[in-house]
Amino acid sequence: MLAAVVLGYGFWVRDVVTALSTGMPAESLRGTQLPANAARVIDMAVMLPLAAVGGMRLWARRSYGLAATSVMSTFFILIALTVVMMEIGLVRATGSDPDVAKIAGFCFTMSLHGVVAILSYKAVASAEPRSRLAK
């Protein structure tokens, strides 16, 4: 989970730094007339920090780290699936060549988070209740 956070921030920050150093709009914004990429804003402000907290708390063996990791791994799977489906839809709609590297990268990401999701959901299912109210 922490690796996903580092790579996610690295991807988005690289785009911003490149735009700032060249004086040109970020690649993801070219031709859109938008001041910011909504996906970047949501990822950097909400999703990646939540994943970071979940990963750190999981590392410290806290129960809410396991819950956050379960939720975030599912989120990352759904995002990867969405990007792959959008790429396939773009290829079908425009007849352009598929971005094989993007599809392969997101399929790989999806598989890694799939393993994390399976392991974390198994751990949640086998966790002991903490109080009598949870029984």
CSV table of N, CA and C in Angstrom, one decimal:
chain,number,residue,atom,x,y,z
A,1,MET,N,0.8,-1.2,0.0
A,1,MET,CA,0.0,0.0,0.0
A,1,MET,C,0.9,1.3,0.0
A,2,LEU,N,1.9,1.2,0.8
A,2,LEU,CA,2.8,2.4,0.8
A,2,LEU,C,3.5,2.6,-0.5
A,3,ALA,N,3.9,1.5,-1.2
A,3,ALA,CA,4.5,1.6,-2.5
A,3,ALA,C,3.5,2.2,-3.5
A,4,ALA,N,2.3,1.9,-3.4
A,4,ALA,CA,1.3,2.5,-4.3
A,4,ALA,C,1.2,4.0,-4.0
A,5,VAL,N,1.3,4.4,-2.8
A,5,VAL,CA,1.2,5.8,-2.4
A,5,VAL,C,2.4,6.6,-3.0
A,6,VAL,N,3.6,6.0,-2.8
A,6,VAL,CA,4.8,6.7,-3.3
A,6,VAL,C,4.8,6.7,-4.8
A,7,LEU,N,4.4,5.7,-5.5
A,7,LEU,CA,4.4,5.7,-7.0
A,7,LEU,C,3.3,6.6,-7.5
A,8,GLY,N,2.1,6.7,-6.8
A,8,GLY,CA,1.0,7.6,-7.2
A,8,GLY,C,1.5,9.0,-7.1
A,9,TYR,N,2.0,9.4,-6.0
A,9,TYR,CA,2.5,10.8,-5.8
A,9,TYR,C,3.6,11.1,-6.8
A,10,GLY,N,4.5,10.1,-7.0
A,10,GLY,CA,5.6,10.3,-8.0
A,10,GLY,C,5.0,10.6,-9.4
A,11,PHE,N,4.0,9.8,-9.8
A,11,PHE,CA,3.4,10.0,-11.1
A,11,PHE,C,2.8,11.4,-11.3
A,12,TRP,N,2.0,11.8,-10.3
A,12,TRP,CA,1.3,13.1,-10.4
A,12,TRP,C,2.3,14.2,-10.2
A,13,VAL,N,3.2,14.1,-9.3
A,13,VAL,CA,4.2,15.2,-9.1
A,13,VAL,C,5.1,15.4,-10.3
A,14,ARG,N,5.5,14.3,-10.9
A,14,ARG,CA,6.3,14.4,-12.1
A,14,ARG,C,5.6,15.2,-13.2
A,15,ASP,N,4.4,15.0,-13.4
A,15,ASP,CA,3.6,15.8,-14.4
A,15,ASP,C,3.6,17.3,-14.0
A,16,VAL,N,3.4,17.6,-12.7
A,16,VAL,CA,3.4,19.0,-12.3
A,16,VAL,C,4.7,19.6,-12.5
A,17,VAL,N,5.8,18.9,-12.0
A,17,VAL,CA,7.2,19.5,-12.1
A,17,VAL,C,7.5,19.7,-13.6
A,18,THR,N,7.2,18.8,-14.4
A,18,THR,CA,7.5,19.0,-15.9
A,18,THR,C,6.7,20.2,-16.4
A,19,ALA,N,5.5,20.4,-16.0
A,19,ALA,CA,4.7,21.5,-16.5
A,19,ALA,C,5.3,22.8,-16.0
A,20,LEU,N,5.7,22.8,-14.7
A,20,LEU,CA,6.3,24.1,-14.1
A,20,LEU,C,7.7,24.4,-14.8
A,21,SER,N,8.5,23.4,-15.0
A,21,SER,CA,9.8,23.6,-15.6
A,21,SER,C,9.8,24.0,-17.1
A,22,THR,N,8.8,23.6,-17.8
A,22,THR,CA,8.7,23.9,-19.2
A,22,THR,C,7.8,25.1,-19.5
A,23,GLY,N,7.0,25.5,-18.5
A,23,GLY,CA,6.1,26.6,-18.7
A,23,GLY,C,4.9,26.3,-19.5
A,24,MET,N,4.7,25.0,-19.9
A,24,MET,CA,3.6,24.5,-20.7
A,24,MET,C,2.6,23.9,-19.8
A,25,PRO,N,1.3,23.8,-20.2
A,25,PRO,CA,0.4,23.1,-19.3
A,25,PRO,C,0.8,21.6,-19.2
A,26,ALA,N,0.4,21.0,-18.1
A,26,ALA,CA,0.6,19.6,-17.9
A,26,ALA,C,0.1,18.8,-19.0
A,27,GLU,N,0.7,17.7,-19.4
A,27,GLU,CA,0.3,16.8,-20.5
A,27,GLU,C,-1.1,16.4,-20.4
A,28,SER,N,-1.6,16.1,-19.2
A,28,SER,CA,-2.9,15.7,-19.0
A,28,SER,C,-4.0,16.8,-19.1
A,29,LEU,N,-3.5,18.0,-19.2
A,29,LEU,CA,-4.4,19.2,-19.4
A,29,LEU,C,-4.4,19.8,-20.8
A,30,ARG,N,-3.5,19.4,-21.6
A,30,ARG,CA,-3.3,20.1,-22.9
A,30,ARG,C,-4.6,19.9,-23.7
A,31,GLY,N,-5.1,21.1,-24.2
A,31,GLY,CA,-6.3,21.1,-25.0
A,31,GLY,C,-7.6,21.1,-24.2
A,32,THR,N,-7.5,21.1,-22.9
A,32,THR,CA,-8.8,21.0,-22.1
A,32,THR,C,-9.2,22.3,-21.6
A,33,GLN,N,-8.4,23.3,-21.5
A,33,GLN,CA,-8.7,24.6,-20.9
A,33,GLN,C,-9.1,24.5,-19.4
A,34,LEU,N,-8.6,23.5,-18.8
A,34,LEU,CA,-8.9,23.3,-17.4
A,34,LEU,C,-7.7,23.7,-16.5
A,35,PRO,N,-7.9,24.3,-15.4
A,35,PRO,CA,-6.8,24.7,-14.5
A,35,PRO,C,-6.1,23.6,-13.8
A,36,ALA,N,-6.8,22.5,-13.6
A,36,ALA,CA,-6.3,21.3,-12.9
A,36,ALA,C,-6.9,20.0,-13.3
A,37,ASN,N,-6.2,18.9,-13.1
A,37,ASN,CA,-6.8,17.6,-13.4
A,37,ASN,C,-7.5,17.1,-12.2
A,38,ALA,N,-8.8,16.9,-12.4
A,38,ALA,CA,-9.7,16.5,-11.2
A,38,ALA,C,-9.2,15.2,-10.6
A,39,ALA,N,-8.8,14.3,-11.4
A,39,ALA,CA,-8.2,13.0,-10.8
A,39,ALA,C,-7.0,13.3,-10.0
A,40,ARG,N,-6.1,14.1,-10.4
A,40,ARG,CA,-4.9,14.5,-9.7
A,40,ARG,C,-5.3,15.1,-8.3
A,41,VAL,N,-6.2,16.0,-8.4
A,41,VAL,CA,-6.6,16.7,-7.1
A,41,VAL,C,-7.2,15.7,-6.1
A,42,ILE,N,-8.1,14.9,-6.6
A,42,ILE,CA,-8.8,13.9,-5.7
A,42,ILE,C,-7.8,12.9,-5.1
A,43,ASP,N,-6.9,12.4,-6.0
A,43,ASP,CA,-5.9,11.5,-5.6
A,43,ASP,C,-4.9,12.1,-4.6
A,44,MET,N,-4.4,13.2,-4.9
A,44,MET,CA,-3.4,13.8,-4.0
A,44,MET,C,-3.9,14.4,-2.7
A,45,ALA,N,-5.2,14.8,-2.7
A,45,ALA,CA,-5.8,15.4,-1.5
A,45,ALA,C,-6.5,14.4,-0.6
A,46,VAL,N,-7.1,13.3,-1.2
A,46,VAL,CA,-7.9,12.4,-0.4
A,46,VAL,C,-7.4,11.0,-0.5
A,47,MET,N,-7.3,10.4,-1.7
A,47,MET,CA,-7.1,9.0,-1.8
A,47,MET,C,-5.7,8.5,-1.4
A,48,LEU,N,-4.7,9.2,-1.9
A,48,LEU,CA,-3.3,8.8,-1.5
A,48,LEU,C,-3.0,9.0,0.0
A,49,PRO,N,-3.5,10.1,0.6
A,49,PRO,CA,-3.3,10.2,2.0
A,49,PRO,C,-4.0,9.1,2.8
A,50,LEU,N,-5.2,8.8,2.4
A,50,LEU,CA,-5.9,7.7,3.1
A,50,LEU,C,-5.2,6.4,2.9
A,51,ALA,N,-4.7,6.1,1.7
A,51,ALA,CA,-3.9,4.9,1.5
A,51,ALA,C,-2.6,4.9,2.4
A,52,ALA,N,-2.0,6.1,2.5
A,52,ALA,CA,-0.8,6.2,3.3
A,52,ALA,C,-1.1,5.9,4.8
A,53,VAL,N,-2.1,6.5,5.3
A,53,VAL,CA,-2.5,6.3,6.7
A,53,VAL,C,-2.8,4.8,6.9
A,54,GLY,N,-3.6,4.2,6.0
A,54,GLY,CA,-3.9,2.8,6.1
A,54,GLY,C,-2.7,1.9,6.0
A,55,GLY,N,-1.8,2.2,5.1
A,55,GLY,CA,-0.5,1.4,5.0
A,55,GLY,C,0.3,1.6,6.3
A,56,MET,N,0.4,2.8,6.8
A,56,MET,CA,1.3,3.0,8.0
A,56,MET,C,0.6,2.4,9.2
A,57,ARG,N,-0.7,2.4,9.3
A,57,ARG,CA,-1.4,1.8,10.5
A,57,ARG,C,-1.4,0.3,10.3
A,58,LEU,N,-1.4,-0.2,9.1
A,58,LEU,CA,-1.3,-1.7,8.9
A,58,LEU,C,0.1,-2.1,9.3
A,59,TRP,N,1.1,-1.3,9.0
A,59,TRP,CA,2.5,-1.6,9.3
A,59,TRP,C,2.7,-1.7,10.9
A,60,ALA,N,1.9,-0.8,11.6
A,60,ALA,CA,2.0,-0.8,13.0
A,60,ALA,C,1.0,-1.8,13.6
A,61,ARG,N,0.4,-2.6,12.8
A,61,ARG,CA,-0.6,-3.6,13.2
A,61,ARG,C,-1.8,-3.1,14.0
A,62,ARG,N,-2.3,-2.0,13.5
A,62,ARG,CA,-3.5,-1.4,14.0
A,62,ARG,C,-4.7,-1.9,13.2
A,63,SER,N,-5.8,-2.2,13.8
A,63,SER,CA,-7.0,-2.8,13.1
A,63,SER,C,-7.5,-1.9,12.0
A,64,TYR,N,-7.6,-0.5,12.3
A,64,TYR,CA,-8.1,0.3,11.3
A,64,TYR,C,-7.2,0.5,10.1
A,65,GLY,N,-5.9,0.1,10.2
A,65,GLY,CA,-5.0,0.0,9.1
A,65,GLY,C,-5.5,-1.1,8.1
A,66,LEU,N,-5.9,-2.2,8.7
A,66,LEU,CA,-6.4,-3.3,7.9
A,66,LEU,C,-7.7,-2.9,7.2
A,67,ALA,N,-8.6,-2.2,7.9
A,67,ALA,CA,-9.8,-1.8,7.2
A,67,ALA,C,-9.5,-0.8,6.1
A,68,ALA,N,-8.7,0.2,6.3
A,68,ALA,CA,-8.3,1.2,5.3
A,68,ALA,C,-7.6,0.5,4.1
A,69,THR,N,-6.7,-0.5,4.4
A,69,THR,CA,-6.1,-1.2,3.3
A,69,THR,C,-7.0,-2.0,2.5
A,70,SER,N,-8.0,-2.6,3.1
A,70,SER,CA,-9.0,-3.4,2.4
A,70,SER,C,-9.8,-2.4,1.5
A,71,VAL,N,-10.2,-1.3,2.0
A,71,VAL,CA,-11.0,-0.4,1.2
A,71,VAL,C,-10.2,0.2,0.0
A,72,MET,N,-8.9,0.6,0.3
A,72,MET,CA,-8.1,1.3,-0.7
A,72,MET,C,-7.6,0.3,-1.7
A,73,SER,N,-7.4,-0.9,-1.4
A,73,SER,CA,-7.0,-1.9,-2.4
A,73,SER,C,-8.1,-2.2,-3.4
A,74,THR,N,-9.4,-2.2,-2.9
A,74,THR,CA,-10.5,-2.3,-3.7
A,74,THR,C,-10.7,-1.1,-4.6
A,75,PHE,N,-10.5,0.1,-4.0
A,75,PHE,CA,-10.5,1.3,-4.8
A,75,PHE,C,-9.5,1.3,-6.0
A,76,PHE,N,-8.3,0.9,-5.7
A,76,PHE,CA,-7.2,0.8,-6.7
A,76,PHE,C,-7.5,-0.2,-7.8
A,77,ILE,N,-8.1,-1.3,-7.4
A,77,ILE,CA,-8.6,-2.3,-8.4
A,77,ILE,C,-9.6,-1.7,-9.3
A,78,LEU,N,-10.6,-1.0,-8.8
A,78,LEU,CA,-11.6,-0.4,-9.6
A,78,LEU,C,-11.1,0.7,-10.5
A,79,ILE,N,-10.2,1.5,-10.0
A,79,ILE,CA,-9.6,2.6,-10.8
A,79,ILE,C,-8.8,1.9,-12.0
A,80,ALA,N,-8.0,0.9,-11.7
A,80,ALA,CA,-7.2,0.3,-12.7
A,80,ALA,C,-8.2,-0.3,-13.8
A,81,LEU,N,-9.2,-1.0,-13.3
A,81,LEU,CA,-10.2,-1.6,-14.3
A,81,LEU,C,-10.8,-0.5,-15.1
A,82,THR,N,-11.2,0.6,-14.5
A,82,THR,CA,-11.8,1.7,-15.2
A,82,THR,C,-10.8,2.3,-16.3
A,83,VAL,N,-9.6,2.5,-16.0
A,83,VAL,CA,-8.6,3.0,-16.9
A,83,VAL,C,-8.4,2.0,-18.1
A,84,VAL,N,-8.3,0.7,-17.8
A,84,VAL,CA,-8.2,-0.3,-18.9
A,84,VAL,C,-9.5,-0.3,-19.8
A,85,MET,N,-10.6,-0.2,-19.2
A,85,MET,CA,-11.9,-0.2,-20.0
A,85,MET,C,-12.0,1.1,-20.8
A,86,MET,N,-11.5,2.2,-20.2
A,86,MET,CA,-11.6,3.5,-21.0
A,86,MET,C,-10.6,3.4,-22.2
A,87,GLU,N,-9.4,2.8,-22.0
A,87,GLU,CA,-8.5,2.7,-23.1
A,87,GLU,C,-9.0,1.8,-24.2
A,88,ILE,N,-9.7,0.7,-23.8
A,88,ILE,CA,-10.3,-0.2,-24.8
A,88,ILE,C,-11.4,0.6,-25.5
A,89,GLY,N,-12.2,1.3,-24.8
A,89,GLY,CA,-13.3,2.1,-25.4
A,89,GLY,C,-12.8,3.1,-26.3
A,90,LEU,N,-11.7,3.8,-26.0
A,90,LEU,CA,-11.1,4.8,-26.8
A,90,LEU,C,-10.6,4.2,-28.1
A,91,VAL,N,-9.9,3.0,-28.0
A,91,VAL,CA,-9.4,2.3,-29.2
A,91,VAL,C,-10.6,1.9,-30.1
A,92,ARG,N,-11.7,1.4,-29.5
A,92,ARG,CA,-12.8,1.0,-30.4
A,92,ARG,C,-13.5,2.2,-31.0
A,93,ALA,N,-13.6,3.3,-30.2
A,93,ALA,CA,-14.4,4.5,-30.8
A,93,ALA,C,-13.6,5.2,-31.8
A,94,THR,N,-12.3,5.3,-31.7
A,94,THR,CA,-11.5,6.1,-32.6
A,94,THR,C,-10.7,5.3,-33.6
A,95,GLY,N,-10.6,4.0,-33.4
A,95,GLY,CA,-9.8,3.2,-34.3
A,95,GLY,C,-8.3,3.4,-34.1
A,96,SER,N,-7.9,4.1,-33.1
A,96,SER,CA,-6.4,4.3,-32.9
A,96,SER,C,-5.8,3.1,-32.3
A,97,ASP,N,-4.5,3.1,-32.3
A,97,ASP,CA,-3.7,2.0,-31.7
A,97,ASP,C,-3.8,2.0,-30.2
A,98,PRO,N,-3.9,0.8,-29.6
A,98,PRO,CA,-4.0,0.8,-28.1
A,98,PRO,C,-2.7,1.1,-27.5
A,99,ASP,N,-2.7,1.7,-26.3
A,99,ASP,CA,-1.5,2.0,-25.5
A,99,ASP,C,-1.3,0.8,-24.7
A,100,VAL,N,-0.5,-0.1,-25.3
A,100,VAL,CA,-0.3,-1.5,-24.7
A,100,VAL,C,0.4,-1.3,-23.3
A,101,ALA,N,1.4,-0.4,-23.2
A,101,ALA,CA,2.1,-0.2,-22.0
A,101,ALA,C,1.1,0.3,-20.9
A,102,LYS,N,0.2,1.2,-21.2
A,102,LYS,CA,-0.8,1.6,-20.2
A,102,LYS,C,-1.7,0.5,-19.7
A,103,ILE,N,-2.1,-0.3,-20.7
A,103,ILE,CA,-3.0,-1.5,-20.4
A,103,ILE,C,-2.3,-2.5,-19.5
A,104,ALA,N,-1.0,-2.8,-19.9
A,104,ALA,CA,-0.3,-3.8,-19.2
A,104,ALA,C,0.1,-3.3,-17.8
A,105,GLY,N,0.4,-2.0,-17.7
A,105,GLY,CA,0.8,-1.4,-16.4
A,105,GLY,C,-0.4,-1.5,-15.4
A,106,PHE,N,-1.6,-1.1,-15.9
A,106,PHE,CA,-2.8,-1.1,-15.0
A,106,PHE,C,-3.2,-2.5,-14.7
A,107,CYS,N,-3.1,-3.4,-15.7
A,107,CYS,CA,-3.4,-4.8,-15.4
A,107,CYS,C,-2.5,-5.4,-14.3
A,108,PHE,N,-1.2,-5.0,-14.4
A,108,PHE,CA,-0.3,-5.4,-13.3
A,108,PHE,C,-0.6,-4.8,-12.0
A,109,THR,N,-0.9,-3.5,-12.0
A,109,THR,CA,-1.4,-2.9,-10.8
A,109,THR,C,-2.6,-3.5,-10.2
A,110,MET,N,-3.6,-3.8,-11.1
A,110,MET,CA,-4.8,-4.5,-10.6
A,110,MET,C,-4.5,-5.8,-10.0
A,111,SER,N,-3.6,-6.6,-10.6
A,111,SER,CA,-3.3,-7.9,-10.0
A,111,SER,C,-2.6,-7.8,-8.6
A,112,LEU,N,-1.7,-6.8,-8.5
A,112,LEU,CA,-1.0,-6.6,-7.2
A,112,LEU,C,-2.0,-6.2,-6.1
A,113,HIS,N,-2.9,-5.3,-6.5
A,113,HIS,CA,-3.9,-4.9,-5.5
A,113,HIS,C,-4.9,-6.0,-5.2
A,114,GLY,N,-5.1,-6.8,-6.2
A,114,GLY,CA,-6.0,-8.0,-6.0
A,114,GLY,C,-5.5,-8.9,-4.9
A,115,VAL,N,-4.2,-9.1,-5.0
A,115,VAL,CA,-3.5,-10.0,-3.9
A,115,VAL,C,-3.7,-9.3,-2.6
A,116,VAL,N,-3.4,-8.0,-2.5
A,116,VAL,CA,-3.5,-7.2,-1.3
A,116,VAL,C,-5.0,-7.3,-0.8
A,117,ALA,N,-5.9,-7.1,-1.7
A,117,ALA,CA,-7.4,-7.2,-1.3
A,117,ALA,C,-7.7,-8.5,-0.7
A,118,ILE,N,-7.3,-9.6,-1.4
A,118,ILE,CA,-7.6,-10.9,-0.9
A,118,ILE,C,-7.1,-11.2,0.5
A,119,LEU,N,-5.8,-10.8,0.7
A,119,LEU,CA,-5.1,-11.0,2.0
A,119,LEU,C,-5.8,-10.2,3.0
A,120,SER,N,-6.1,-8.9,2.7
A,120,SER,CA,-6.6,-8.1,3.8
A,120,SER,C,-8.1,-8.5,4.1
A,121,TYR,N,-8.9,-8.9,3.1
A,121,TYR,CA,-10.2,-9.3,3.4
A,121,TYR,C,-10.2,-10.6,4.2
A,122,LYS,N,-9.3,-11.5,3.9
A,122,LYS,CA,-9.2,-12.7,4.7
A,122,LYS,C,-8.8,-12.4,6.1
A,123,ALA,N,-7.9,-11.4,6.3
A,123,ALA,CA,-7.5,-11.1,7.7
A,123,ALA,C,-8.7,-10.4,8.4
A,124,VAL,N,-9.5,-9.6,7.7
A,124,VAL,CA,-10.6,-9.0,8.3
A,124,VAL,C,-11.6,-10.1,8.7
A,125,ALA,N,-11.9,-11.0,7.9
A,125,ALA,CA,-12.8,-12.1,8.2
A,125,ALA,C,-12.4,-13.0,9.3
A,126,SER,N,-11.1,-13.1,9.5
A,126,SER,CA,-10.6,-14.0,10.6
A,126,SER,C,-10.3,-13.2,11.9
A,127,ALA,N,-10.5,-11.9,11.9
A,127,ALA,CA,-10.2,-11.1,13.1
A,127,ALA,C,-11.1,-11.4,14.2
A,128,GLU,N,-10.6,-11.4,15.4
A,128,GLU,CA,-11.4,-11.6,16.6
A,128,GLU,C,-12.2,-10.3,16.9
A,129,PRO,N,-13.4,-10.4,17.3
A,129,PRO,CA,-14.2,-9.2,17.8
A,129,PRO,C,-13.5,-8.6,19.0
A,130,ARG,N,-13.5,-7.2,19.1
A,130,ARG,CA,-12.8,-6.6,20.2
A,130,ARG,C,-13.7,-6.4,21.4
A,131,SER,N,-15.0,-6.4,21.2
A,131,SER,CA,-15.9,-6.2,22.4
A,131,SER,C,-17.0,-7.2,22.4
A,132,ARG,N,-17.8,-7.3,23.4
A,132,ARG,CA,-18.9,-8.1,23.5
A,132,ARG,C,-20.0,-7.6,22.6
A,133,LEU,N,-20.0,-6.3,22.3
A,133,LEU,CA,-21.1,-5.7,21.4
A,133,LEU,C,-20.9,-6.2,20.0
A,134,ALA,N,-19.7,-6.5,19.6
A,134,ALA,CA,-19.4,-6.9,18.2
A,134,ALA,C,-19.8,-8.4,18.0
A,135,LYS,N,-20.0,-9.2,19.0
A,135,LYS,CA,-20.4,-10.6,18.9
A,135,LYS,C,-21.8,-10.8,18.4
